[in-house]
Amino acid sequence: MTPENIQSSVLRLRVLAAILITLSGIGQVAMLWFRDLTGAAVIEALVGVVYIIIGIGLQGQSRFTLFVAIAIPAAAAALVLETTPQGTLSALQIGRLAADAAVILCSALVLANTRQ
């Protein structure tokens, strides 16, 4: 692959990660309208706001945002897996975990290519 193709692929991965994490964040904030207003719901909405901020940051060129886009979704996914009883994940939680995994993978690939 030529350097131009690699840069184009890295940019696409970064934009894909930004779109996925922003949509996930919007979904988490929007869930406030469909759930009872509890402490857990507010915490998930705050995580959604952080996801939206990360999505905005991924539009730039910072490596720090890539680290954050790996660490925060990994911590959020670990929290969901820890607090949910085994075998009782809903379809929305599975979708969120899949989006988190995709964001982590895309961000890790972009970070690996920018460090070379």
XYZ file of N, CA and C in Angstrom:
348
model
N 0.838 -1.183 0.000
C 0.000 0.000 0.000
C 0.884 1.248 0.000
N 0.428 2.234 -0.688
C 1.158 3.491 -0.722
C 0.855 4.292 0.539
N 1.717 5.212 0.882
C 1.471 6.039 2.076
C 0.144 6.807 2.009
N -0.258 7.205 0.799
C -1.527 7.924 0.663
C -2.702 7.014 1.009
N -2.631 5.756 0.574
C -3.700 4.798 0.884
C -3.768 4.505 2.376
N -2.616 4.418 3.004
C -2.582 4.162 4.444
C -3.192 5.337 5.197
N -2.813 6.561 4.812
C -3.366 7.750 5.464
C -4.872 7.828 5.265
N -5.337 7.467 4.081
C -6.771 7.487 3.802
C -7.501 6.448 4.656
N -6.909 5.273 4.803
C -7.517 4.230 5.632
C -7.544 4.628 7.104
N -6.478 5.251 7.560
C -6.415 5.712 8.948
C -7.474 6.779 9.193
N -7.634 7.687 8.258
C -8.646 8.733 8.399
C -10.050 8.122 8.436
N -10.303 7.142 7.589
C -11.618 6.474 7.573
C -11.883 5.762 8.896
N -10.883 5.091 9.436
C -11.053 4.415 10.721
C -11.334 5.410 11.831
N -10.640 6.530 11.797
C -10.843 7.558 12.826
C -12.256 8.144 12.738
N -12.719 8.400 11.521
C -14.069 8.930 11.330
C -15.106 7.884 11.741
N -14.861 6.616 11.407
C -15.775 5.547 11.813
C -15.866 5.456 13.331
N -14.735 5.517 14.002
C -14.730 5.492 15.471
C -15.480 6.694 16.027
N -15.285 7.865 15.424
C -15.979 9.066 15.887
C -17.485 8.937 15.720
N -17.917 8.415 14.591
C -19.350 8.247 14.347
C -19.946 7.245 15.325
N -19.273 6.105 15.505
C -19.798 5.067 16.398
C -19.906 5.551 17.840
N -18.875 6.196 18.331
C -18.900 6.621 19.732
C -19.879 7.773 19.938
N -20.028 8.637 18.933
C -20.993 9.731 19.053
C -22.421 9.188 19.050
N -22.722 8.252 18.154
C -24.054 7.651 18.124
C -24.352 6.884 19.411
N -23.357 6.197 19.928
C -23.538 5.492 21.192
C -23.822 6.473 22.321
N -23.099 7.581 22.343
C -23.319 8.598 23.366
C -24.697 9.229 23.265
N -25.124 9.522 22.044
C -26.462 10.088 21.847
C -27.525 9.104 22.321
N -27.324 7.829 22.019
C -28.271 6.808 22.472
C -28.349 6.711 23.980
N -27.206 6.813 24.633
C -27.196 6.734 26.098
C -27.886 7.929 26.730
N -27.691 9.109 26.156
C -28.361 10.298 26.673
C -29.863 10.201 26.384
N -30.223 9.741 25.214
C -31.638 9.634 24.839
C -32.395 8.622 25.701
N -31.690 7.666 26.264
C -32.357 6.668 27.105
C -32.953 7.285 28.366
N -32.582 8.507 28.709
C -33.185 9.182 29.862
C -34.686 9.341 29.680
N -35.141 9.466 28.438
C -36.560 9.658 28.174
C -37.341 8.341 28.238
N -36.671 7.222 28.264
C -37.342 5.925 28.238
C -37.174 5.119 29.515
N -36.435 5.653 30.464
C -36.174 4.943 31.717
C -36.624 5.791 32.891
N -36.768 5.128 34.028
C -37.004 5.869 35.259
C -35.742 6.655 35.590
N -35.930 7.818 36.149
C -34.791 8.673 36.480
C -34.174 8.217 37.795
N -33.196 7.328 37.671
C -32.474 6.807 38.829
C -31.023 7.255 38.739
N -30.283 6.943 39.771
C -28.859 7.276 39.772
C -28.114 6.575 38.651
N -28.456 5.322 38.395
C -27.792 4.568 37.325
C -28.087 5.180 35.960
N -29.319 5.642 35.763
C -29.679 6.253 34.479
C -28.919 7.555 34.265
N -28.762 8.334 35.321
C -28.025 9.598 35.208
C -26.550 9.336 34.937
N -25.990 8.331 35.583
C -24.577 7.988 35.344
C -24.376 7.543 33.902
N -25.294 6.727 33.373
C -25.175 6.301 31.979
C -25.302 7.488 31.027
N -26.165 8.449 31.364
C -26.290 9.653 30.533
C -24.999 10.471 30.577
N -24.368 10.551 31.731
C -23.093 11.272 31.837
C -22.005 10.572 31.025
N -22.005 9.243 31.044
C -21.061 8.497 30.202
C -21.348 8.799 28.738
N -22.625 8.920 28.384
C -22.998 9.280 27.021
C -22.472 10.642 26.623
N -22.519 11.607 27.531
C -21.976 12.938 27.256
C -20.461 12.854 27.039
N -19.789 12.049 27.842
C -18.345 11.857 27.666
C -18.062 11.218 26.304
N -18.896 10.261 25.906
C -18.737 9.639 24.587
C -18.883 10.679 23.475
N -19.851 11.568 23.605
C -20.050 12.609 22.590
C -18.818 13.510 22.519
N -18.270 13.877 23.658
C -17.066 14.715 23.681
C -15.890 13.985 23.037
N -15.764 12.693 23.304
C -14.692 11.908 22.666
C -14.899 11.879 21.156
N -16.136 11.709 20.720
C -16.433 11.707 19.286
C -16.033 13.005 18.617
N -16.289 14.119 19.293
C -15.859 15.417 18.761
C -14.337 15.481 18.713
N -13.685 14.979 19.757
C -12.221 14.995 19.803
C -11.584 14.128 18.735
N -12.255 13.054 18.356
C -11.700 12.178 17.320
C -11.698 12.829 15.942
N -12.402 13.927 15.787
C -12.379 14.642 14.510
C -11.063 15.396 14.313
N -10.308 15.569 15.381
C -9.027 16.265 15.294
C -7.882 15.317 15.002
N -6.691 15.706 15.411
C -5.487 14.926 15.126
C -4.763 14.437 16.379
N -5.348 14.659 17.541
C -4.678 14.366 18.795
C -4.555 12.866 19.062
N -3.398 12.447 19.531
C -3.220 11.059 19.958
C -3.864 10.816 21.311
N -3.909 11.862 22.139
C -4.524 11.726 23.456
C -5.971 11.265 23.335
N -6.698 11.813 22.374
C -8.085 11.408 22.167
C -8.175 9.937 21.799
N -7.195 9.445 21.063
C -7.190 8.013 20.722
C -7.020 7.161 21.975
N -6.132 7.585 22.883
C -5.974 6.861 24.143
C -7.267 6.875 24.948
N -7.907 8.052 24.994
C -9.163 8.184 25.730
C -10.251 7.338 25.074
N -10.268 7.287 23.735
C -11.262 6.501 23.001
C -11.048 5.005 23.182
N -9.917 4.615 23.698
C -9.683 3.207 24.035
C -10.027 2.963 25.500
N -9.574 3.841 26.379
C -9.710 3.617 27.819
C -11.149 3.756 28.324
N -11.847 4.812 27.946
C -13.189 5.070 28.477
C -14.189 3.999 28.027
N -14.279 3.658 26.731
C -15.209 2.593 26.356
C -14.852 1.234 26.980
N -13.561 0.974 27.160
C -13.166 -0.283 27.803
C -13.625 -0.301 29.260
N -13.459 0.812 29.953
C -13.910 0.890 31.345
C -15.431 0.809 31.433
N -16.128 1.480 30.508
C -17.593 1.437 30.513
C -18.099 0.032 30.208
N -17.463 -0.654 29.274
C -17.866 -2.018 28.950
C -17.604 -2.952 30.132
N -16.484 -2.766 30.792
C -16.179 -3.585 31.974
C -17.205 -3.337 33.074
N -17.624 -2.091 33.236
C -18.630 -1.760 34.237
C -19.971 -2.409 33.911
N -20.366 -2.364 32.645
C -21.628 -3.003 32.236
C -21.555 -4.505 32.483
N -20.454 -5.123 32.117
C -20.314 -6.569 32.300
C -20.249 -6.945 33.775
N -19.674 -6.074 34.593
C -19.554 -6.357 36.025
C -20.884 -6.209 36.747
N -21.670 -5.203 36.367
C -22.901 -4.919 37.100
C -24.109 -5.701 36.600
N -24.029 -6.261 35.405
C -25.152 -7.021 34.860
C -24.996 -8.486 35.250
N -26.064 -9.081 35.806
C -25.978 -10.507 36.138
C -25.683 -11.346 34.888
N -24.958 -12.410 35.091
C -24.508 -13.240 33.985
C -25.698 -13.801 33.199
N -25.628 -13.662 31.879
C -26.654 -14.203 31.008
C -27.888 -13.335 30.865
N -27.880 -12.110 31.401
C -29.072 -11.262 31.328
C -28.825 -9.972 30.544
N -27.876 -9.974 29.649
C -27.622 -8.782 28.836
C -28.767 -8.595 27.848
N -29.269 -7.357 27.763
C -30.326 -7.064 26.807
C -29.709 -6.834 25.425
N -30.563 -6.768 24.426
C -30.080 -6.535 23.061
C -29.412 -5.160 22.952
N -29.948 -4.168 23.667
C -29.328 -2.839 23.640
C -27.948 -2.854 24.286
N -27.806 -3.598 25.373
C -26.496 -3.679 26.024
C -25.490 -4.402 25.133
N -25.939 -5.445 24.457
C -25.045 -6.166 23.544
C -24.626 -5.255 22.393
N -25.565 -4.468 21.868
C -25.237 -3.511 20.806
C -24.251 -2.462 21.270
N -24.454 -1.970 22.492
C -23.531 -0.977 23.047
C -22.137 -1.570 23.232
N -22.074 -2.799 23.736
C -20.772 -3.447 23.919
C -20.085 -3.688 22.578
N -20.864 -4.038 21.556
C -20.291 -4.232 20.219
C -19.758 -2.912 19.665
N -20.510 -1.830 19.863
C -20.041 -0.513 19.402
C -18.778 -0.109 20.158
N -18.753 -0.355 21.473
C -17.556 -0.041 22.257
C -16.350 -0.828 21.745
N -16.558 -2.111 21.448
C -15.456 -2.936 20.946
C -14.972 -2.427 19.592
N -15.894 -2.009 18.731
C -15.509 -1.485 17.417
C -14.730 -0.178 17.560
N -15.164 0.687 18.470
C -14.457 1.954 18.702
C -13.051 1.682 19.230
N -12.945 0.760 20.172
C -11.633 0.419 20.731
C -10.711 -0.123 19.638
N -11.235 -1.010 18.804
C -10.424 -1.596 17.737
C -9.983 -0.541 16.726
N -10.921 0.293 16.274
C -10.578 1.343 15.307
C -9.550 2.312 15.892
N -9.764 2.728 17.127
C -8.841 3.679 17.748
C -7.454 3.067 17.941
N -7.411 1.791 18.304
C -6.116 1.119 18.477
C -5.382 1.007 17.152
N -6.107 0.710 16.078
C -5.465 0.620 14.760
C -4.950 1.984 14.295
N -5.746 3.026 14.517
C -5.294 4.370 14.149
C -4.072 4.750 14.978
N -4.108 4.470 16.276
C -2.972 4.794 17.127
C -1.724 4.037 16.699
N -1.871 2.772 16.358
C -0.724 1.985 15.900
C -0.125 2.551 14.619
N -0.982 3.034 13.729
C -0.477 3.589 12.467
C 0.103 4.986 12.629
N -0.333 5.733 13.608
C 0.227 7.067 13.798
C 1.550 7.033 14.546
N 1.815 5.967 15.261
C 3.052 5.871 16.031
C 4.222 5.419 15.185
N 3.971 4.942 13.967
C 5.046 4.422 13.133
C 5.830 5.522 12.487
